[in-house]
PDB file of C-alpha atoms in Angstrom:
ATOM      1  CA  UNK A 231      95.699 -69.382   5.565  1.00 91.00           C
ATOM      2  CA  UNK A 232      99.348 -67.962   3.955  1.00 93.00           C
ATOM      3  CA  UNK A 233      97.676 -65.339   1.273  1.00 95.00           C
ATOM      4  CA  UNK A 234     101.101 -64.891  -0.151  1.00 95.00           C
ATOM      5  CA  UNK A 235     100.764 -65.805  -4.193  1.00 95.00           C
ATOM      6  CA  UNK A 236      96.805 -66.093  -3.796  1.00 98.00           C
ATOM      7  CA  UNK A 237      94.763 -64.697  -6.652  1.00 98.00           C
ATOM      8  CA  UNK A 238      92.079 -63.185  -4.446  1.00 98.00           C
ATOM      9  CA  UNK A 239      88.745 -62.016  -5.577  1.00 98.00           C
ATOM     10  CA  UNK A 240      87.270 -59.309  -2.942  1.00 98.00           C
ATOM     11  CA  UNK A 241      83.325 -57.866  -3.988  1.00 98.00           C
ATOM     12  CA  UNK A 242      82.997 -54.140  -3.025  1.00 97.00           C
ATOM     13  CA  UNK A 243      86.382 -53.759  -2.803  1.00 97.00           C
ATOM     14  CA  UNK A 244      86.930 -50.141  -3.786  1.00 97.00           C
ATOM     15  CA  UNK A 245      86.067 -48.801  -0.680  1.00 95.00           C
ATOM     16  CA  UNK A 246      85.629 -49.227   3.546  1.00 96.00           C
ATOM     17  CA  UNK A 247      86.586 -53.039   4.336  1.00 97.00           C
ATOM     18  CA  UNK A 248      86.961 -54.358   1.380  1.00 97.00           C
ATOM     19  CA  UNK A 249      89.550 -51.747   0.138  1.00 98.00           C
ATOM     20  CA  UNK A 250      91.418 -52.036   3.768  1.00 98.00           C
ATOM     21  CA  UNK A 251      91.820 -55.876   3.034  1.00 98.00           C
ATOM     22  CA  UNK A 252      92.673 -55.691  -0.462  1.00 98.00           C
ATOM     23  CA  UNK A 253      95.495 -53.086   0.142  1.00 98.00           C
ATOM     24  CA  UNK A 254      96.394 -56.103   3.184  1.00 98.00           C
ATOM     25  CA  UNK A 255      96.572 -58.986   0.804  1.00 98.00           C
ATOM     26  CA  UNK A 256      98.127 -57.237  -1.590  1.00 98.00           C
ATOM     27  CA  UNK A 257     100.886 -56.054   1.271  1.00 97.00           C
ATOM     28  CA  UNK A 258     100.938 -59.863   1.597  1.00 96.00           C
ATOM     29  CA  UNK A 259     101.506 -61.149  -1.855  1.00 97.00           C
ATOM     30  CA  UNK A 260      98.249 -61.378  -3.102  1.00 98.00           C
ATOM     31  CA  UNK A 261      97.348 -60.924  -6.450  1.00 98.00           C
ATOM     32  CA  UNK A 262      93.972 -58.883  -5.493  1.00 98.00           C
ATOM     33  CA  UNK A 263      91.064 -58.185  -8.274  1.00 98.00           C
ATOM     34  CA  UNK A 264      88.391 -55.587  -6.655  1.00 98.00           C
ATOM     35  CA  UNK A 265      84.864 -55.202  -7.956  1.00 98.00           C
ATOM     36  CA  UNK A 266      82.407 -53.001  -7.491  1.00 97.00           C
ATOM     37  CA  UNK A 267      79.541 -51.032  -9.004  1.00 95.00           C
ATOM     38  CA  UNK A 268      81.067 -47.729  -9.449  1.00 95.00           C
ATOM     39  CA  UNK A 269      84.302 -48.145 -11.632  1.00 96.00           C
ATOM     40  CA  UNK A 270      85.579 -44.386 -10.868  1.00 96.00           C
ATOM     41  CA  UNK A 271      85.487 -45.644  -7.136  1.00 96.00           C
ATOM     42  CA  UNK A 272      87.470 -48.762  -8.355  1.00 98.00           C
ATOM     43  CA  UNK A 273      89.894 -46.498 -10.157  1.00 98.00           C
ATOM     44  CA  UNK A 274      90.884 -44.236  -7.820  1.00 97.00           C
ATOM     45  CA  UNK A 275      91.588 -47.295  -5.272  1.00 98.00           C
ATOM     46  CA  UNK A 276      94.032 -48.425  -8.226  1.00 98.00           C
ATOM     47  CA  UNK A 277      95.534 -45.411  -8.175  1.00 98.00           C
ATOM     48  CA  UNK A 278      96.706 -45.203  -4.814  1.00 97.00           C
ATOM     49  CA  UNK A 279      97.565 -49.005  -4.729  1.00 98.00           C
ATOM     50  CA  UNK A 280      98.571 -50.065  -8.775  1.00 98.00           C
ATOM     51  CA  UNK A 281      98.915 -53.630  -7.241  1.00 97.00           C
ATOM     52  CA  UNK A 282      95.121 -54.101  -7.259  1.00 98.00           C
ATOM     53  CA  UNK A 283      93.141 -55.130 -10.654  1.00 98.00           C
ATOM     54  CA  UNK A 284      89.805 -53.732 -11.279  1.00 98.00           C
ATOM     55  CA  UNK A 285      86.858 -55.239 -12.641  1.00 98.00           C
ATOM     56  CA  UNK A 286      83.063 -53.611 -12.935  1.00 97.00           C
ATOM     57  CA  UNK A 287      80.326 -56.218 -11.480  1.00 98.00           C
ATOM     58  CA  UNK A 288      77.616 -55.392  -9.843  1.00 97.00           C
ATOM     59  CA  UNK A 289      76.789 -58.684  -7.497  1.00 98.00           C
ATOM     60  CA  UNK A 290      73.035 -58.668  -7.673  1.00 97.00           C
ATOM     61  CA  UNK A 291      73.168 -59.479 -11.610  1.00 97.00           C
ATOM     62  CA  UNK A 292      73.855 -62.853 -12.432  1.00 98.00           C
ATOM     63  CA  UNK A 293      74.758 -61.968 -15.833  1.00 98.00           C
ATOM     64  CA  UNK A 294      78.038 -59.405 -14.540  1.00 98.00           C
ATOM     65  CA  UNK A 295      78.704 -62.187 -12.117  1.00 98.00           C
ATOM     66  CA  UNK A 296      79.262 -64.717 -14.748  1.00 98.00           C
ATOM     67  CA  UNK A 297      81.151 -62.250 -16.903  1.00 98.00           C
ATOM     68  CA  UNK A 298      83.160 -61.579 -13.779  1.00 98.00           C
ATOM     69  CA  UNK A 299      83.689 -65.526 -13.143  1.00 98.00           C
ATOM     70  CA  UNK A 300      84.850 -65.615 -17.198  1.00 98.00           C
ATOM     71  CA  UNK A 301      87.042 -62.472 -16.726  1.00 98.00           C
ATOM     72  CA  UNK A 302      88.757 -64.199 -13.992  1.00 98.00           C
ATOM     73  CA  UNK A 303      89.354 -67.502 -15.141  1.00 98.00           C
ATOM     74  CA  UNK A 304      90.737 -66.192 -18.848  1.00 98.00           C
ATOM     75  CA  UNK A 305      92.808 -62.982 -17.399  1.00 97.00           C
ATOM     76  CA  UNK A 306      94.365 -65.222 -14.095  1.00 97.00           C
ATOM     77  CA  UNK A 307      93.456 -68.392 -14.325  1.00 98.00           C
ATOM     78  CA  UNK A 308      91.270 -68.515 -11.846  1.00 98.00           C
ATOM     79  CA  UNK A 309      90.903 -67.329  -8.212  1.00 98.00           C
ATOM     80  CA  UNK A 310      92.145 -69.093  -5.045  1.00 98.00           C
ATOM     81  CA  UNK A 311      89.937 -66.972  -2.427  1.00 98.00           C
ATOM     82  CA  UNK A 312      86.374 -65.325  -2.769  1.00 98.00           C
ATOM     83  CA  UNK A 313      86.024 -62.449  -0.269  1.00 98.00           C
ATOM     84  CA  UNK A 314      82.256 -62.049  -0.774  1.00 98.00           C
ATOM     85  CA  UNK A 315      82.066 -57.951   1.077  1.00 98.00           C
ATOM     86  CA  UNK A 316      79.963 -56.618  -1.172  1.00 97.00           C
ATOM     87  CA  UNK A 317      76.779 -54.813   1.032  1.00 96.00           C
ATOM     88  CA  UNK A 318      74.214 -52.221   1.066  1.00 95.00           C
ATOM     89  CA  UNK A 319      72.756 -50.395   4.352  1.00 94.00           C
ATOM     90  CA  UNK A 320      69.843 -47.949   4.814  1.00 92.00           C
ATOM     91  CA  UNK A 321      68.327 -46.778   7.921  1.00 90.00           C
ATOM     92  CA  UNK A 322      64.480 -46.123   7.274  1.00 91.00           C
ATOM     93  CA  UNK A 323      61.076 -46.180   9.473  1.00 90.00           C
ATOM     94  CA  UNK A 324      59.116 -48.696   8.169  1.00 90.00           C
ATOM     95  CA  UNK A 325      55.572 -47.320   9.487  1.00 87.00           C
ATOM     96  CA  UNK A 326      56.378 -43.657   7.913  1.00 84.00           C
ATOM     97  CA  UNK A 327      57.022 -45.574   4.321  1.00 81.00           C
ATOM     98  CA  UNK A 328      60.399 -43.984   3.649  1.00 85.00           C
ATOM     99  CA  UNK A 329      61.709 -46.633   1.817  1.00 89.00           C
ATOM    100  CA  UNK A 330      59.754 -48.295  -1.182  1.00 91.00           C
ATOM    101  CA  UNK A 331      59.661 -52.342  -1.197  1.00 93.00           C
ATOM    102  CA  UNK A 332      61.563 -52.535  -3.951  1.00 94.00           C
ATOM    103  CA  UNK A 333      64.591 -50.874  -2.705  1.00 94.00           C
ATOM    104  CA  UNK A 334      64.236 -53.050   0.220  1.00 95.00           C
ATOM    105  CA  UNK A 335      64.352 -55.967  -1.667  1.00 97.00           C
ATOM    106  CA  UNK A 336      67.414 -54.773  -3.617  1.00 97.00           C
ATOM    107  CA  UNK A 337      69.240 -54.702  -0.040  1.00 97.00           C
ATOM    108  CA  UNK A 338      68.218 -58.373   0.378  1.00 98.00           C
ATOM    109  CA  UNK A 339      69.300 -59.150  -3.006  1.00 97.00           C
ATOM    110  CA  UNK A 340      72.739 -57.432  -2.947  1.00 98.00           C
ATOM    111  CA  UNK A 341      73.521 -58.337   0.729  1.00 98.00           C
ATOM    112  CA  UNK A 342      71.916 -62.436   0.216  1.00 98.00           C
ATOM    113  CA  UNK A 343      71.794 -63.062  -3.480  1.00 98.00           C
ATOM    114  CA  UNK A 344      74.871 -61.013  -4.314  1.00 98.00           C
ATOM    115  CA  UNK A 345      76.848 -64.034  -1.689  1.00 98.00           C
ATOM    116  CA  UNK A 346      75.060 -66.697  -3.174  1.00 98.00           C
ATOM    117  CA  UNK A 347      75.346 -65.854  -7.234  1.00 98.00           C
ATOM    118  CA  UNK A 348      79.306 -65.239  -6.444  1.00 98.00           C
ATOM    119  CA  UNK A 349      79.275 -68.734  -4.914  1.00 98.00           C
ATOM    120  CA  UNK A 350      77.140 -70.320  -7.001  1.00 98.00           C
ATOM    121  CA  UNK A 351      79.739 -69.135 -10.273  1.00 98.00           C
ATOM    122  CA  UNK A 352      82.681 -69.208  -8.891  1.00 98.00           C
ATOM    123  CA  UNK A 353      82.817 -72.433  -6.301  1.00 98.00           C
ATOM    124  CA  UNK A 354      83.628 -75.128  -9.373  1.00 98.00           C
ATOM    125  CA  UNK A 355      87.030 -73.475  -9.404  1.00 98.00           C
ATOM    126  CA  UNK A 356      87.069 -72.998  -6.209  1.00 98.00           C
ATOM    127  CA  UNK A 357      86.729 -76.884  -5.425  1.00 98.00           C
ATOM    128  CA  UNK A 358      90.070 -77.354  -8.376  1.00 97.00           C
ATOM    129  CA  UNK A 359      92.127 -75.605  -6.026  1.00 97.00           C
ATOM    130  CA  UNK A 360      94.713 -77.278  -3.695  1.00 96.00           C
ATOM    131  CA  UNK A 361      93.591 -74.424  -0.928  1.00 97.00           C
ATOM    132  CA  UNK A 362      90.408 -71.868  -1.619  1.00 98.00           C
ATOM    133  CA  UNK A 363      88.606 -70.287   0.363  1.00 98.00           C
ATOM    134  CA  UNK A 364      85.222 -68.331   0.932  1.00 98.00           C
ATOM    135  CA  UNK A 365      84.999 -65.469   3.170  1.00 98.00           C
ATOM    136  CA  UNK A 366      81.722 -63.622   3.656  1.00 98.00           C
ATOM    137  CA  UNK A 367      81.607 -60.555   5.536  1.00 98.00           C
ATOM    138  CA  UNK A 368      78.514 -60.738   8.120  1.00 97.00           C
ATOM    139  CA  UNK A 369      78.371 -58.199  10.807  1.00 95.00           C
ATOM    140  CA  UNK A 370      77.897 -58.393  14.710  1.00 92.00           C
ATOM    141  CA  UNK A 371      74.596 -56.952  14.075  1.00 92.00           C
ATOM    142  CA  UNK A 372      73.328 -60.580  12.488  1.00 93.00           C
ATOM    143  CA  UNK A 373      73.584 -61.532  16.622  1.00 90.00           C
ATOM    144  CA  UNK A 374      72.324 -57.826  17.590  1.00 87.00           C
ATOM    145  CA  UNK A 375      69.883 -56.068  15.277  1.00 88.00           C
ATOM    146  CA  UNK A 376      70.247 -52.771  15.249  1.00 88.00           C
ATOM    147  CA  UNK A 377      66.254 -51.425  14.968  1.00 90.00           C
ATOM    148  CA  UNK A 378      66.491 -48.703  12.214  1.00 91.00           C
ATOM    149  CA  UNK A 379      68.820 -51.168   9.825  1.00 91.00           C
ATOM    150  CA  UNK A 380      65.848 -53.903   9.870  1.00 93.00           C
ATOM    151  CA  UNK A 381      66.492 -55.479   6.745  1.00 96.00           C
ATOM    152  CA  UNK A 382      70.499 -55.169   6.908  1.00 95.00           C
ATOM    153  CA  UNK A 383      70.741 -56.598  10.427  1.00 95.00           C
ATOM    154  CA  UNK A 384      67.844 -59.384   8.760  1.00 97.00           C
ATOM    155  CA  UNK A 385      70.963 -59.932   6.053  1.00 98.00           C
ATOM    156  CA  UNK A 386      73.659 -60.479   8.090  1.00 97.00           C
ATOM    157  CA  UNK A 387      71.721 -62.833   9.769  1.00 96.00           C
ATOM    158  CA  UNK A 388      70.350 -65.037   6.598  1.00 98.00           C
ATOM    159  CA  UNK A 389      74.465 -64.802   5.494  1.00 98.00           C
ATOM    160  CA  UNK A 390      75.718 -65.907   8.741  1.00 97.00           C
ATOM    161  CA  UNK A 391      73.523 -69.046   8.903  1.00 97.00           C
ATOM    162  CA  UNK A 392      74.160 -69.548   4.873  1.00 98.00           C
ATOM    163  CA  UNK A 393      77.773 -69.507   5.983  1.00 98.00           C
ATOM    164  CA  UNK A 394      77.437 -72.471   8.680  1.00 98.00           C
ATOM    165  CA  UNK A 395      75.673 -74.423   6.523  1.00 98.00           C
ATOM    166  CA  UNK A 396      77.795 -73.892   3.616  1.00 98.00           C
ATOM    167  CA  UNK A 397      81.043 -74.679   5.925  1.00 98.00           C
ATOM    168  CA  UNK A 398      79.263 -78.234   6.973  1.00 98.00           C
ATOM    169  CA  UNK A 399      78.541 -78.739   2.924  1.00 98.00           C
ATOM    170  CA  UNK A 400      82.242 -78.219   2.488  1.00 98.00           C
ATOM    171  CA  UNK A 401      84.423 -79.632   4.941  1.00 97.00           C
ATOM    172  CA  UNK A 402      85.776 -82.346   3.459  1.00 97.00           C
ATOM    173  CA  UNK A 403      86.622 -80.456   0.439  1.00 98.00           C
ATOM    174  CA  UNK A 404      89.903 -78.171  -0.415  1.00 98.00           C
ATOM    175  CA  UNK A 405      87.443 -74.978   0.147  1.00 98.00           C
ATOM    176  CA  UNK A 406      87.754 -73.572   3.969  1.00 98.00           C
ATOM    177  CA  UNK A 407      84.518 -71.682   4.655  1.00 98.00           C
ATOM    178  CA  UNK A 408      85.582 -68.320   6.700  1.00 98.00           C
ATOM    179  CA  UNK A 409      83.509 -65.750   8.334  1.00 98.00           C
ATOM    180  CA  UNK A 410      84.416 -62.176   9.120  1.00 98.00           C
ATOM    181  CA  UNK A 411      82.108 -60.410  11.683  1.00 96.00           C
ATOM    182  CA  UNK A 412      82.999 -57.064  11.932  1.00 95.00           C
ATOM    183  CA  UNK A 413      81.478 -54.827  14.783  1.00 90.00           C
ATOM    184  CA  UNK A 414      80.195 -51.121  13.540  1.00 85.00           C
ATOM    185  CA  UNK A 415      83.509 -49.728  11.525  1.00 92.00           C
ATOM    186  CA  UNK A 416      83.963 -46.529  10.646  1.00 89.00           C
ATOM    187  CA  UNK A 417      83.332 -46.176   6.678  1.00 89.00           C
ATOM    188  CA  UNK A 418      80.970 -44.252   4.859  1.00 85.00           C
ATOM    189  CA  UNK A 419      78.372 -46.732   4.791  1.00 81.00           C
ATOM    190  CA  UNK A 420      77.862 -46.539   8.522  1.00 81.00           C
ATOM    191  CA  UNK A 421      78.553 -43.295   9.331  1.00 81.00           C
ATOM    192  CA  UNK A 422      75.367 -41.423  10.011  1.00 79.00           C
ATOM    193  CA  UNK A 423      75.424 -43.576  13.084  1.00 81.00           C
ATOM    194  CA  UNK A 424      76.175 -42.209  16.552  1.00 79.00           C
ATOM    195  CA  UNK A 425      77.152 -45.615  17.793  1.00 80.00           C
ATOM    196  CA  UNK A 426      81.027 -46.757  18.779  1.00 81.00           C
ATOM    197  CA  UNK A 427      82.937 -47.688  15.904  1.00 87.00           C
ATOM    198  CA  UNK A 428      86.448 -49.098  14.998  1.00 91.00           C
ATOM    199  CA  UNK A 429      88.608 -48.292  12.553  1.00 95.00           C
ATOM    200  CA  UNK A 430      89.303 -50.266   9.559  1.00 95.00           C
ATOM    201  CA  UNK A 431      92.656 -50.481  10.298  1.00 96.00           C
ATOM    202  CA  UNK A 432      91.962 -52.049  13.276  1.00 96.00           C
ATOM    203  CA  UNK A 433      89.719 -54.256  11.670  1.00 95.00           C
ATOM    204  CA  UNK A 434      91.807 -55.352   8.760  1.00 97.00           C
ATOM    205  CA  UNK A 435      94.878 -55.942  11.507  1.00 97.00           C
ATOM    206  CA  UNK A 436      92.714 -58.659  13.587  1.00 96.00           C
ATOM    207  CA  UNK A 437      91.179 -60.129  10.555  1.00 97.00           C
ATOM    208  CA  UNK A 438      94.632 -60.824   9.271  1.00 97.00           C
ATOM    209  CA  UNK A 439      96.021 -61.991  12.015  1.00 97.00           C
ATOM    210  CA  UNK A 440      93.257 -64.392  12.808  1.00 97.00           C
ATOM    211  CA  UNK A 441      93.022 -65.561   8.928  1.00 97.00           C
ATOM    212  CA  UNK A 442      97.021 -66.607   9.393  1.00 96.00           C
ATOM    213  CA  UNK A 443      95.739 -68.329  12.470  1.00 96.00           C
ATOM    214  CA  UNK A 444      93.559 -70.378  10.521  1.00 96.00           C
ATOM    215  CA  UNK A 445      90.508 -69.462  12.211  1.00 97.00           C
ATOM    216  CA  UNK A 446      87.153 -69.938  10.536  1.00 97.00           C
ATOM    217  CA  UNK A 447      84.951 -67.325  12.870  1.00 97.00           C
ATOM    218  CA  UNK A 448      86.478 -63.796  12.856  1.00 97.00           C
ATOM    219  CA  UNK A 449      85.301 -61.459  15.602  1.00 95.00           C
ATOM    220  CA  UNK A 450      87.885 -58.668  15.646  1.00 92.00           C
ATOM    221  CA  UNK A 451      87.599 -55.579  18.267  1.00 88.00           C
ATOM    222  CA  UNK A 452      84.477 -55.764  20.350  1.00 85.00           C
ATOM    223  CA  UNK A 453      82.441 -58.035  18.277  1.00 88.00           C
ATOM    224  CA  UNK A 454      83.087 -61.223  20.236  1.00 85.00           C
ATOM    225  CA  UNK A 455      81.569 -59.633  23.395  1.00 82.00           C
ATOM    226  CA  UNK A 456      78.617 -57.862  21.290  1.00 81.00           C
ATOM    227  CA  UNK A 457      78.177 -61.466  19.453  1.00 84.00           C
ATOM    228  CA  UNK A 458      77.940 -62.927  22.858  1.00 82.00           C
ATOM    229  CA  UNK A 459      75.874 -60.692  24.853  1.00 72.00           C
ATOM    230  CA  UNK A 460      73.331 -60.816  21.588  1.00 72.00           C
ATOM    231  CA  UNK A 461      72.651 -64.619  22.948  1.00 71.00           C
ATOM    232  CA  UNK A 462      72.586 -63.517  26.544  1.00 65.00           C
ATOM    233  CA  UNK A 463      70.659 -60.685  26.715  1.00 62.00           C
ATOM    234  CA  UNK A 464      68.777 -60.163  23.669  1.00 66.00           C
ATOM    235  CA  UNK A 465      66.666 -57.521  24.500  1.00 68.00           C
ATOM    236  CA  UNK A 466      68.512 -55.405  26.690  1.00 58.00           C
ATOM    237  CA  UNK A 467      71.273 -54.553  23.219  1.00 62.00           C
ATOM    238  CA  UNK A 468      67.881 -54.316  21.396  1.00 65.00           C
ATOM    239  CA  UNK A 469      66.596 -51.789  23.699  1.00 64.00           C
ATOM    240  CA  UNK A 470      69.959 -49.499  23.598  1.00 64.00           C
ATOM    241  CA  UNK A 471      70.488 -49.829  19.928  1.00 69.00           C
ATOM    242  CA  UNK A 472      66.466 -48.213  19.310  1.00 69.00           C
ATOM    243  CA  UNK A 473      66.557 -44.412  18.685  1.00 64.00           C
TER     244      UNK A 473
END
């Protein structure tokens, strides 16, 4: 897909992978709106890249998602590309009761419920475009679970499965469904994990190259090898990732 002259909405776009994609897309001529829960972070991103538009939105809040869709329609005439990137990651020991149940369920609601809400409210507008895309950011941890991040790993497996079904249902429409499956990326969200990571720049470069090439499943860096290994030797990798 050529993103030049496209209007792109990126959830969780104030930092990390989302901001990296946002900067790359503005460089390619896209109009990019980034969203997130923390306005100050969005403003910092916009100060560094004035081409960015910003809008606060918590993807776990249906009313805020509805308001975001209305804002995009009224201010930009709708969007062409939706990037579902917002997510949260928590490490905890379940037997020790380290994380309350409501916080575990919030992680599910942000990581899985968020993309579902976004697609529900933005899909009608995307279907009216001659060319559009939904880009779901999952993770290689969908195939190689990381035991301390057991809820996160499970949510990314759910996003992967949902993306496959979404792509099948929309295959005869103008909306392309793309999945970005990053390996561990050197971002604030996973800074405490002592495992090899790739840089945001490397991830984004691979993503943009494969996006232009029309790929529907994008596995930058070691993600493709890890995905394959997760199918061939899942217990071996599970043990390697256990503390």
